mmCIF file of C-alpha atoms and ligand atoms in Angstrom:
data_model
loop_
_atom_site.group_PDB
_atom_site.id
_atom_site.type_symbol
_atom_site.label_atom_id
_atom_site.label_comp_id
_atom_site.label_asym_id
_atom_site.label_seq_id
_atom_site.Cartn_x
_atom_site.Cartn_y
_atom_site.Cartn_z
ATOM 1 C CA MET A 1 0.073 -0.045 -0.211
ATOM 2 C CA ALA A 2 1.093 3.373 -1.121
ATOM 3 C CA ASP A 3 2.330 5.848 1.800
ATOM 4 C CA MET A 4 -0.410 8.341 2.999
ATOM 5 C CA HIS A 5 0.454 11.835 1.797
ATOM 6 C CA TYR A 6 -0.408 14.964 3.109
ATOM 7 C CA HIS A 7 -1.797 16.260 -0.031
ATOM 8 C CA ASP A 8 -3.967 13.487 -0.429
ATOM 9 C CA TYR A 9 -5.084 13.041 2.938
ATOM 10 C CA LEU A 10 -6.579 16.287 3.108
ATOM 11 C CA GLN A 11 -7.831 16.458 -0.680
ATOM 12 C CA LEU A 12 -5.904 19.489 -1.428
ATOM 13 C CA ASP A 13 -6.322 19.166 -5.307
ATOM 14 C CA LYS A 14 -10.151 19.602 -4.747
ATOM 15 C CA ILE A 15 -10.163 22.162 -1.802
ATOM 16 C CA LEU A 16 -7.515 24.433 -3.432
ATOM 17 C CA ASN A 17 -9.006 24.370 -6.838
ATOM 18 C CA SER A 18 -12.418 25.369 -5.795
ATOM 19 C CA GLN A 19 -11.766 29.040 -5.873
ATOM 20 C CA PHE A 20 -13.121 30.627 -9.289
ATOM 21 C CA PRO A 21 -13.351 34.346 -8.939
ATOM 22 C CA GLU A 22 -16.391 35.668 -11.453
ATOM 23 C CA SER A 23 -14.574 38.737 -11.815
ATOM 24 C CA GLU A 24 -11.541 36.540 -13.229
ATOM 25 C CA LYS A 25 -14.160 34.697 -15.884
ATOM 26 C CA GLN A 26 -15.201 38.118 -16.930
ATOM 27 C CA ASN A 27 -11.767 39.671 -17.483
ATOM 28 C CA LEU A 28 -12.126 42.047 -14.907
ATOM 29 C CA SER A 29 -9.974 43.039 -11.877
ATOM 30 C CA ALA A 30 -11.125 42.752 -8.350
ATOM 31 C CA HIS A 31 -8.396 41.597 -6.194
ATOM 32 C CA ASP A 32 -10.701 41.121 -3.125
ATOM 33 C CA GLU A 33 -12.878 38.307 -4.688
ATOM 34 C CA MET A 34 -10.398 35.694 -3.761
ATOM 35 C CA LEU A 35 -10.574 36.872 -0.258
ATOM 36 C CA PHE A 36 -14.556 36.833 -0.188
ATOM 37 C CA ILE A 37 -14.484 33.330 -1.476
ATOM 38 C CA ILE A 38 -11.763 31.855 0.638
ATOM 39 C CA ILE A 39 -13.630 33.569 3.985
ATOM 40 C CA HIS A 40 -17.032 32.230 3.042
ATOM 41 C CA GLN A 41 -15.640 28.610 2.146
ATOM 42 C CA THR A 42 -13.903 28.612 5.761
ATOM 43 C CA TYR A 43 -16.955 29.375 7.295
ATOM 44 C CA GLU A 44 -18.846 26.406 5.478
ATOM 45 C CA LEU A 45 -16.102 24.463 6.764
ATOM 46 C CA TRP A 46 -16.246 25.561 10.216
ATOM 47 C CA PHE A 47 -19.975 25.041 9.861
ATOM 48 C CA LYS A 48 -19.474 21.532 9.196
ATOM 49 C CA GLN A 49 -17.415 21.035 12.023
ATOM 50 C CA LEU A 50 -20.088 22.428 14.340
ATOM 51 C CA HIS A 51 -22.411 20.069 13.057
ATOM 52 C CA HIS A 52 -20.157 17.438 13.623
ATOM 53 C CA GLU A 53 -19.882 18.296 17.214
ATOM 54 C CA VAL A 54 -23.392 19.053 17.517
ATOM 55 C CA ASP A 55 -24.775 15.559 15.926
ATOM 56 C CA ALA A 56 -22.294 13.840 18.498
ATOM 57 C CA VAL A 57 -23.707 15.591 21.330
ATOM 58 C CA ALA A 58 -27.207 15.166 20.348
ATOM 59 C CA ALA A 59 -26.589 11.030 19.734
ATOM 60 C CA ILE A 60 -25.570 11.100 23.699
ATOM 61 C CA MET A 61 -27.973 13.220 24.724
ATOM 62 C CA ARG A 62 -30.933 11.428 23.022
ATOM 63 C CA LYS A 63 -30.047 8.157 25.268
ATOM 64 C CA PRO A 64 -33.376 7.407 27.463
ATOM 65 C CA ALA A 65 -30.623 6.968 30.056
ATOM 66 C CA LEU A 66 -27.683 9.644 30.330
ATOM 67 C CA ASN A 67 -25.804 9.154 33.840
ATOM 68 C CA ASP A 68 -24.976 12.743 35.102
ATOM 69 C CA ASN A 69 -22.185 11.191 36.703
ATOM 70 C CA SER A 70 -20.462 9.363 33.687
ATOM 71 C CA PRO A 71 -17.967 10.287 31.396
ATOM 72 C CA GLU A 72 -20.742 10.763 29.017
ATOM 73 C CA LEU A 73 -21.772 14.025 30.253
ATOM 74 C CA GLN A 74 -18.248 15.104 30.385
ATOM 75 C CA THR A 75 -18.046 14.292 26.748
ATOM 76 C CA VAL A 76 -20.775 16.585 25.952
ATOM 77 C CA VAL A 77 -19.421 19.473 27.866
ATOM 78 C CA HIS A 78 -16.409 19.080 26.106
ATOM 79 C CA ARG A 79 -17.884 19.156 22.703
ATOM 80 C CA LEU A 80 -19.973 21.939 23.426
ATOM 81 C CA ASN A 81 -16.783 23.826 24.617
ATOM 82 C CA ARG A 82 -15.277 23.234 21.308
ATOM 83 C CA CYS A 83 -18.284 24.473 19.435
ATOM 84 C CA VAL A 84 -17.891 27.635 21.576
ATOM 85 C CA THR A 85 -14.335 27.979 20.502
ATOM 86 C CA ILE A 86 -15.251 27.606 17.040
ATOM 87 C CA LEU A 87 -17.728 30.327 17.397
ATOM 88 C CA ARG A 88 -15.484 32.503 18.792
ATOM 89 C CA VAL A 89 -12.804 32.033 15.868
ATOM 90 C CA LEU A 90 -16.028 32.626 13.327
ATOM 91 C CA VAL A 91 -16.492 35.992 15.217
ATOM 92 C CA HIS A 92 -12.869 37.029 14.970
ATOM 93 C CA GLN A 93 -12.696 35.903 11.168
ATOM 94 C CA ILE A 94 -14.988 39.202 10.378
ATOM 95 C CA ASP A 95 -11.711 41.412 11.206
ATOM 96 C CA ILE A 96 -10.215 39.621 7.968
ATOM 97 C CA MET A 97 -13.390 40.417 6.105
ATOM 98 C CA GLU A 98 -13.357 43.998 7.013
ATOM 99 C CA THR A 99 -10.053 44.439 5.797
ATOM 100 C CA MET A 100 -11.906 44.647 2.533
ATOM 101 C CA THR A 101 -13.202 48.530 1.647
ATOM 102 C CA PRO A 102 -16.797 49.037 0.635
ATOM 103 C CA MET A 103 -15.145 50.030 -2.983
ATOM 104 C CA ASP A 104 -12.958 46.938 -3.316
ATOM 105 C CA PHE A 105 -16.356 45.087 -2.464
ATOM 106 C CA LEU A 106 -18.261 47.053 -5.258
ATOM 107 C CA ASP A 107 -15.578 45.978 -7.568
ATOM 108 C CA PHE A 108 -17.164 42.433 -8.019
ATOM 109 C CA ARG A 109 -20.580 42.700 -5.814
ATOM 110 C CA ASP A 110 -23.026 43.224 -8.936
ATOM 111 C CA MET A 111 -21.488 39.880 -9.994
ATOM 112 C CA LEU A 112 -22.798 37.680 -7.289
ATOM 113 C CA ARG A 113 -26.347 38.612 -7.238
ATOM 114 C CA PRO A 114 -28.482 36.803 -6.329
ATOM 115 C CA ALA A 115 -26.126 34.781 -4.359
ATOM 116 C CA SER A 116 -26.182 35.593 -0.671
ATOM 117 C CA GLY A 117 -24.894 33.965 2.827
ATOM 118 C CA PHE A 118 -28.362 34.013 3.199
ATOM 119 C CA GLN A 119 -28.432 30.940 1.176
ATOM 120 C CA SER A 120 -26.027 29.025 3.547
ATOM 121 C CA TRP A 121 -28.156 26.087 4.414
ATOM 122 C CA GLN A 122 -25.490 24.550 6.759
ATOM 123 C CA PHE A 123 -26.048 27.855 8.857
ATOM 124 C CA LYS A 124 -29.824 27.635 9.047
ATOM 125 C CA GLN A 125 -29.678 23.968 9.508
ATOM 126 C CA LEU A 126 -27.384 24.640 12.539
ATOM 127 C CA GLU A 127 -29.816 27.167 13.987
ATOM 128 C CA ALA A 128 -32.440 24.373 13.660
ATOM 129 C CA LYS A 129 -30.378 21.688 15.168
ATOM 130 C CA LEU A 130 -29.574 23.806 18.146
ATOM 131 C CA GLY A 131 -33.456 24.406 18.640
ATOM 132 C CA LEU A 132 -34.585 27.628 16.694
ATOM 133 C CA LYS A 133 -37.960 26.772 15.672
ATOM 134 C CA PHE A 134 -39.829 27.781 12.587
ATOM 135 C CA ASP A 135 -42.224 29.681 14.831
ATOM 136 C CA ASN A 136 -39.330 31.757 16.355
ATOM 137 C CA ARG A 137 -37.760 32.451 13.115
ATOM 138 C CA HIS A 138 -37.826 36.255 11.940
ATOM 139 C CA GLY A 139 -39.364 36.519 8.654
ATOM 140 C CA LYS A 140 -40.983 32.776 8.857
ATOM 141 C CA GLU A 141 -41.342 31.630 5.175
ATOM 142 C CA TYR A 142 -39.088 34.212 3.743
ATOM 143 C CA TYR A 143 -35.909 32.429 5.388
ATOM 144 C CA THR A 144 -35.940 29.566 2.834
ATOM 145 C CA ALA A 145 -37.491 31.667 0.293
ATOM 146 C CA GLN A 146 -34.098 31.543 -1.509
ATOM 147 C CA LEU A 147 -32.806 27.920 -0.838
ATOM 148 C CA ARG A 148 -33.083 25.290 -3.378
ATOM 149 C CA LYS A 149 -35.439 22.492 -2.527
ATOM 150 C CA GLU A 150 -33.062 19.929 -1.343
ATOM 151 C CA HIS A 151 -31.597 22.413 0.834
ATOM 152 C CA VAL A 152 -34.986 23.387 2.444
ATOM 153 C CA ASP A 153 -35.708 19.464 2.745
ATOM 154 C CA VAL A 154 -32.627 19.310 4.829
ATOM 155 C CA ILE A 155 -33.592 22.476 7.065
ATOM 156 C CA LYS A 156 -37.224 21.086 7.505
ATOM 157 C CA ASN A 157 -35.828 17.802 8.338
ATOM 158 C CA ALA A 158 -33.856 19.312 11.192
ATOM 159 C CA GLU A 159 -36.735 21.107 12.635
ATOM 160 C CA GLY A 160 -38.844 17.874 12.654
ATOM 161 C CA THR A 161 -36.073 16.230 14.712
ATOM 162 C CA SER A 162 -35.483 16.510 18.416
ATOM 163 C CA SER A 163 -33.413 19.420 18.695
ATOM 164 C CA LEU A 164 -30.314 19.760 21.238
ATOM 165 C CA LEU A 165 -32.714 22.462 23.195
ATOM 166 C CA ASP A 166 -35.532 19.428 23.042
ATOM 167 C CA LEU A 167 -32.866 17.064 24.339
ATOM 168 C CA VAL A 168 -31.690 19.265 27.006
ATOM 169 C CA ASN A 169 -35.332 19.853 28.230
ATOM 170 C CA ASN A 170 -35.913 15.959 28.524
ATOM 171 C CA TRP A 171 -32.799 15.730 30.277
ATOM 172 C CA LEU A 172 -33.641 18.154 32.720
ATOM 173 C CA GLU A 173 -36.938 16.327 32.907
ATOM 174 C CA ARG A 174 -35.335 13.036 33.837
ATOM 175 C CA MET A 175 -32.814 14.562 36.165
ATOM 176 C CA PRO A 176 -33.694 12.901 39.671
ATOM 177 C CA LEU A 177 -31.639 15.613 41.628
ATOM 178 C CA ALA A 178 -34.000 18.547 42.127
ATOM 179 C CA PRO A 179 -36.535 18.616 44.884
ATOM 180 C CA PRO A 180 -40.107 17.569 43.592
ATOM 181 C CA LEU A 181 -42.992 19.998 43.461
ATOM 182 C CA SER A 182 -45.373 20.179 46.337
ATOM 183 C CA ASP A 183 -47.981 22.298 47.778
ATOM 184 C CA ASP A 184 -46.690 21.843 51.112
ATOM 185 C CA PRO A 185 -45.654 25.407 52.384
ATOM 186 C CA ASN A 186 -42.560 23.754 53.959
ATOM 187 C CA SER A 187 -41.625 21.905 50.889
ATOM 188 C CA PHE A 188 -38.549 23.368 49.188
ATOM 189 C CA TRP A 189 -40.256 25.086 46.167
ATOM 190 C CA GLN A 190 -42.738 26.964 48.138
ATOM 191 C CA ILE A 191 -39.991 28.080 50.411
ATOM 192 C CA TYR A 192 -37.934 29.187 47.515
ATOM 193 C CA ARG A 193 -40.865 31.232 45.816
ATOM 194 C CA ASP A 194 -41.490 33.018 49.336
ATOM 195 C CA SER A 195 -37.883 33.902 49.622
ATOM 196 C CA TYR A 196 -37.713 35.031 45.991
ATOM 197 C CA GLN A 197 -41.011 37.214 46.668
ATOM 198 C CA GLY A 198 -39.096 38.692 49.450
ATOM 199 C CA SER A 199 -36.422 39.862 47.448
ATOM 200 C CA LEU A 200 -38.380 41.847 44.853
ATOM 201 C CA ALA A 201 -38.390 45.698 44.444
ATOM 202 C CA ASP A 202 -41.741 47.319 44.107
ATOM 203 C CA ALA A 203 -41.374 47.688 40.341
ATOM 204 C CA GLU A 204 -40.536 43.794 39.950
ATOM 205 C CA LYS A 205 -43.608 42.588 42.026
ATOM 206 C CA GLY A 206 -44.890 40.883 39.048
ATOM 207 C CA ASN A 207 -42.283 38.707 38.708
ATOM 208 C CA ILE A 208 -43.828 36.223 40.929
ATOM 209 C CA THR A 209 -46.638 35.685 38.482
ATOM 210 C CA GLU A 210 -43.900 34.612 35.942
ATOM 211 C CA LEU A 211 -42.050 32.527 38.605
ATOM 212 C CA GLU A 212 -45.381 30.478 39.000
ATOM 213 C CA GLU A 213 -46.193 30.250 35.384
ATOM 214 C CA ILE A 214 -42.590 29.121 34.562
ATOM 215 C CA PHE A 215 -41.798 26.874 37.186
ATOM 216 C CA PHE A 216 -45.215 25.795 38.666
ATOM 217 C CA ASP A 217 -47.140 25.733 35.692
ATOM 218 C CA ILE A 218 -49.518 28.176 37.052
ATOM 219 C CA LYS A 219 -51.176 29.970 34.356
ATOM 220 C CA PRO A 220 -51.577 33.936 35.130
ATOM 221 C CA GLN A 221 -55.325 35.391 35.761
ATOM 222 C CA THR A 222 -54.934 37.885 33.367
ATOM 223 C CA SER A 223 -53.129 36.993 30.083
ATOM 224 C CA ASN A 224 -49.239 38.479 30.392
ATOM 225 C CA PRO A 225 -47.872 38.733 26.832
ATOM 226 C CA ASP A 226 -44.178 37.504 26.915
ATOM 227 C CA LYS A 227 -41.662 40.135 27.421
ATOM 228 C CA SER A 228 -39.368 38.713 25.096
ATOM 229 C CA GLY A 229 -41.967 38.699 22.058
ATOM 230 C CA GLN A 230 -40.981 34.964 21.783
ATOM 231 C CA ALA A 231 -44.597 33.039 21.709
ATOM 232 C CA LEU A 232 -43.288 29.539 22.064
ATOM 233 C CA LYS A 233 -42.508 28.417 25.353
ATOM 234 C CA GLN A 234 -39.790 25.317 24.697
ATOM 235 C CA PHE A 235 -38.834 24.245 28.284
ATOM 236 C CA SER A 236 -41.436 22.618 30.692
ATOM 237 C CA ALA A 237 -41.969 23.802 34.360
ATOM 238 C CA THR A 238 -40.135 20.662 35.651
ATOM 239 C CA ALA A 239 -37.169 21.095 33.150
ATOM 240 C CA SER A 240 -37.055 24.839 34.282
ATOM 241 C CA ARG A 241 -37.319 24.069 38.014
ATOM 242 C CA ALA A 242 -34.031 21.112 37.450
ATOM 243 C CA ALA A 243 -32.198 24.069 35.477
ATOM 244 C CA LEU A 244 -32.745 26.824 38.167
ATOM 245 C CA PHE A 245 -31.749 24.018 40.727
ATOM 246 C CA ILE A 246 -28.735 23.470 39.070
ATOM 247 C CA MET A 247 -28.146 27.269 38.680
ATOM 248 C CA LEU A 248 -28.364 27.615 42.345
ATOM 249 C CA TYR A 249 -26.549 24.669 43.852
ATOM 250 C CA ARG A 250 -23.921 24.198 41.243
ATOM 251 C CA GLY A 251 -21.059 24.206 43.852
ATOM 252 C CA TYR A 252 -21.864 20.585 44.526
ATOM 253 C CA PRO A 253 -20.004 18.216 42.892
ATOM 254 C CA LEU A 254 -22.650 16.179 41.112
ATOM 255 C CA LEU A 255 -24.203 19.602 39.636
ATOM 256 C CA GLN A 256 -21.049 20.780 38.477
ATOM 257 C CA GLN A 257 -20.983 19.163 34.857
ATOM 258 C CA PRO A 258 -24.812 19.982 34.380
ATOM 259 C CA PHE A 259 -23.710 23.622 35.158
ATOM 260 C CA GLN A 260 -21.224 23.441 32.719
ATOM 261 C CA LEU A 261 -23.537 22.125 29.942
ATOM 262 C CA LEU A 262 -25.977 25.013 30.580
ATOM 263 C CA ASN A 263 -23.284 27.268 30.520
ATOM 264 C CA CYS A 264 -22.049 26.263 27.211
ATOM 265 C CA LEU A 265 -25.591 26.673 25.532
ATOM 266 C CA LEU A 266 -25.641 30.137 26.898
ATOM 267 C CA GLU A 267 -21.944 30.741 25.687
ATOM 268 C CA ILE A 268 -22.881 29.475 22.207
ATOM 269 C CA ASP A 269 -25.939 31.875 22.123
ATOM 270 C CA GLU A 270 -23.946 34.589 23.063
ATOM 271 C CA GLN A 271 -21.227 33.820 20.716
ATOM 272 C CA LEU A 272 -23.806 33.347 17.784
ATOM 273 C CA SER A 273 -25.181 36.418 18.750
ATOM 274 C CA SER A 274 -22.004 38.285 18.628
ATOM 275 C CA TRP A 275 -21.535 36.901 15.071
ATOM 276 C CA ARG A 276 -24.863 38.152 13.982
ATOM 277 C CA TYR A 277 -24.399 41.695 15.331
ATOM 278 C CA ARG A 278 -20.910 42.073 13.989
ATOM 279 C CA HIS A 279 -21.843 40.514 10.658
ATOM 280 C CA MET A 280 -24.874 43.134 10.590
ATOM 281 C CA ASN A 281 -22.385 46.385 11.370
ATOM 282 C CA MET A 282 -20.141 45.059 8.578
ATOM 283 C CA VAL A 283 -22.609 44.715 6.135
ATOM 284 C CA HIS A 284 -23.793 48.294 7.271
ATOM 285 C CA ARG A 285 -20.260 49.697 6.505
ATOM 286 C CA MET A 286 -19.631 47.587 3.296
ATOM 287 C CA ILE A 287 -23.390 48.388 1.728
ATOM 288 C CA GLY A 288 -24.885 51.242 4.032
ATOM 289 C CA THR A 289 -28.655 50.819 3.650
ATOM 290 C CA ARG A 290 -28.961 49.636 0.386
ATOM 291 C CA ILE A 291 -30.317 45.885 0.099
ATOM 292 C CA GLY A 292 -28.574 42.713 0.457
ATOM 293 C CA THR A 293 -27.388 40.513 -2.817
ATOM 294 C CA GLY A 294 -30.087 38.148 -1.557
ATOM 295 C CA GLY A 295 -32.690 40.803 -1.905
ATOM 296 C CA SER A 296 -33.356 41.372 1.854
ATOM 297 C CA SER A 297 -33.767 44.571 3.468
ATOM 298 C CA GLY A 298 -29.970 44.125 4.231
ATOM 299 C CA LYS A 299 -29.128 45.768 7.642
ATOM 300 C CA ASP A 300 -32.598 45.880 8.970
ATOM 301 C CA TYR A 301 -33.646 42.457 8.357
ATOM 302 C CA LEU A 302 -30.150 41.048 9.918
ATOM 303 C CA LYS A 303 -30.886 43.384 13.025
ATOM 304 C CA ALA A 304 -34.473 41.986 13.420
ATOM 305 C CA ALA A 305 -33.204 38.116 12.871
ATOM 306 C CA ALA A 306 -30.312 38.710 15.392
ATOM 307 C CA ASP A 307 -32.837 40.180 18.167
ATOM 308 C CA LYS A 308 -35.174 37.257 17.792
ATOM 309 C CA HIS A 309 -32.799 34.323 17.135
ATOM 310 C CA TYR A 310 -31.645 33.645 20.668
ATOM 311 C CA ILE A 311 -32.187 29.781 20.921
ATOM 312 C CA PHE A 312 -31.393 29.228 24.616
ATOM 313 C CA ARG A 313 -33.023 32.644 26.093
ATOM 314 C CA GLU A 314 -35.188 30.512 28.295
ATOM 315 C CA ILE A 315 -31.968 29.585 29.918
ATOM 316 C CA ALA A 316 -30.664 32.830 30.179
ATOM 317 C CA GLN A 317 -34.230 34.107 31.426
ATOM 318 C CA LEU A 318 -33.571 31.584 34.523
ATOM 319 C CA ASN A 319 -31.049 34.198 36.127
ATOM 320 C CA SER A 320 -34.144 36.690 36.735
ATOM 321 C CA PHE A 321 -34.845 34.168 39.143
ATOM 322 C CA LEU A 322 -32.346 33.678 41.133
ATOM 323 C CA ILE A 323 -31.760 34.619 44.980
ATOM 324 C CA GLU A 324 -28.655 35.597 47.065
ATOM 325 C CA ARG A 325 -26.326 32.281 48.229
ATOM 326 C CA ARG A 326 -26.907 33.174 51.670
ATOM 327 C CA LYS A 327 -30.717 32.781 51.505
ATOM 328 C CA LEU A 328 -30.900 29.715 49.758
ATOM 329 C CA PRO A 329 -33.097 27.114 51.356
ATOM 330 C CA ALA A 330 -30.664 24.319 53.226
ATOM 331 C CA LEU A 331 -30.882 21.018 51.672
ATOM 332 C CA PRO A 332 -31.703 17.987 53.835
ATOM 333 C CA LYS A 333 -28.691 16.055 54.694
ATOM 334 C CA GLU A 334 -29.776 13.229 52.588
ATOM 335 C CA MET A 335 -29.886 15.054 49.629
ATOM 336 C CA GLU A 336 -26.366 17.160 50.300
ATOM 337 C CA LYS A 337 -25.022 13.290 50.418
ATOM 338 C CA ARG A 338 -26.356 12.241 47.044
ATOM 339 C CA LEU A 339 -24.909 15.498 45.532
ATOM 340 C CA GLY A 340 -21.427 15.022 46.726
ATOM 341 C CA PHE A 341 -18.923 12.650 45.238
ATOM 342 C CA VAL A 342 -19.449 9.688 47.552
ATOM 343 C CA HIS A 343 -23.039 7.947 47.760
ATOM 344 C CA GLY A 344 -23.641 6.872 51.292
HETATM 345 C C1 HEM B 401 -18.946 41.786 2.258
HETATM 346 C C2 HEM B 401 -19.110 40.885 3.211
HETATM 347 C C3 HEM B 401 -20.500 40.445 3.368
HETATM 348 C C4 HEM B 401 -21.796 41.273 3.073
HETATM 349 C C5 HEM B 401 -21.921 42.710 2.352
HETATM 350 C C6 HEM B 401 -22.973 40.552 3.447
HETATM 351 C C7 HEM B 401 -24.305 40.707 3.537
HETATM 352 C C8 HEM B 401 -25.429 40.277 3.778
HETATM 353 C C9 HEM B 401 -26.766 40.632 3.571
HETATM 354 C C10 HEM B 401 -27.433 41.873 3.444
HETATM 355 C C11 HEM B 401 -27.435 39.348 4.183
HETATM 356 C C12 HEM B 401 -29.200 39.515 4.346
HETATM 357 C C13 HEM B 401 -29.637 38.766 3.269
HETATM 358 C C14 HEM B 401 -29.667 39.221 1.803
HETATM 359 O O1 HEM B 401 -30.157 39.951 1.419
HETATM 360 O O2 HEM B 401 -28.462 39.073 1.071
HETATM 361 C C15 HEM B 401 -26.325 38.698 4.375
HETATM 362 C C16 HEM B 401 -27.174 37.405 5.331
HETATM 363 C C17 HEM B 401 -26.151 36.335 5.526
HETATM 364 N N1 HEM B 401 -25.145 36.297 5.408
HETATM 365 FE FE1 HEM B 401 -23.609 37.576 4.957
HETATM 366 N N2 HEM B 401 -22.459 39.133 3.935
HETATM 367 C C18 HEM B 401 -21.223 39.252 4.402
HETATM 368 C C19 HEM B 401 -20.232 38.151 4.511
HETATM 369 C C20 HEM B 401 -20.739 37.051 4.892
HETATM 370 C C21 HEM B 401 -19.770 35.912 5.323
HETATM 371 C C22 HEM B 401 -18.266 36.038 5.435
HETATM 372 C C23 HEM B 401 -20.611 35.163 5.961
HETATM 373 C C24 HEM B 401 -20.166 33.831 6.276
HETATM 374 C C25 HEM B 401 -20.612 32.570 6.070
HETATM 375 C C26 HEM B 401 -21.887 35.478 5.726
HETATM 376 C C27 HEM B 401 -23.153 34.677 6.053
HETATM 377 C C28 HEM B 401 -24.221 34.998 5.961
HETATM 378 C C29 HEM B 401 -25.521 34.284 6.371
HETATM 379 C C30 HEM B 401 -25.307 33.170 7.259
HETATM 380 C C31 HEM B 401 -26.689 35.156 6.255
HETATM 381 C C32 HEM B 401 -28.166 34.688 6.930
HETATM 382 C C33 HEM B 401 -28.397 35.513 8.297
HETATM 383 C C34 HEM B 401 -29.749 35.309 8.367
HETATM 384 O O3 HEM B 401 -30.641 34.739 7.707
HETATM 385 O O4 HEM B 401 -29.965 35.322 9.743
HETATM 386 N N3 HEM B 401 -22.006 36.665 5.274
HETATM 387 N N4 HEM B 401 -25.365 38.873 4.270
#
């Protein structure tokens, strides 16, 4: 068997021969089109890697009995952390794109129409796999309007499969560590509720209704429109209680990995959002208020999508319901023992 060679292993023949600037074909000078192509290709490669990681994480989370005290949870956290690191690089890559000036872009911009990053099905599939539901998308039908049928199918298929957000919800629901809900005024969650109520400023008194709705599943008497404008609630009350419990008692050994997992999801949302804002500002700088090559309103479209497309906002929202550490209800000895390294 012939020795493996770097060039063949990496299929460099294909990769390095996949850049065909339109300007060259038309014999026009547009030096920066090569950069534009390579940056987009690099993004798509990293998107592919992100899919690889998210698929692997989902495969573990999909198991009916993920042991919180097992190496599997550590693997989930490790891979999600890798996703975060890749996303950070993706945010920074915009620095390179911004070395292209608006005039440099104008040299070839019209040759691209109607192609646009808007047609990046890998990006939209990733959003769907993470948990962005169709109903929560800005522009609804419009977001797939410019995709090929086979790519729309890929995204719809991801939307129809349990997303990472769904799987995290199920995992939290199964988590046996959080105290159960009870009407007993001396039970954990009732004490917590009272403590939280005591911590609210006058202007925040309404938060108690939200707490009861999110964590106790008690519907408010008068309908209170969701402040975030997000119609679809994706975390059940049981899952929300488990997540809050993890946030509150994360110092216990058994809750450290679950806390890291939730934290990674918040970090993914934050990095995705940073990317959207940096991309939007770059677009503004590059084309001002003109429409995009994909035909959207350009910056305005991107701003609306950036504001709406937070995927793990329900986890971020939990932080509104924390109370001071020193006021946390003490856990029964038996429970403390269960949350430690050694089980009695
Ligand atoms: C000169 C640089 C760029 C400009 C002027 C630009 C412009 C735009 C505009 C105006 C849109 C809105 C859709 C449209 O009407 O076309 C858009 C969407 C998008 N662009 Fe870019 N873009 C640039 C670079 C990039 C790069 C490097 C990527 C990396 C993959 C990218 C990925 C995307 C994605 C994923 C969307 C869809 C966002 C969403 O629907 O939420 N763009 N871009």
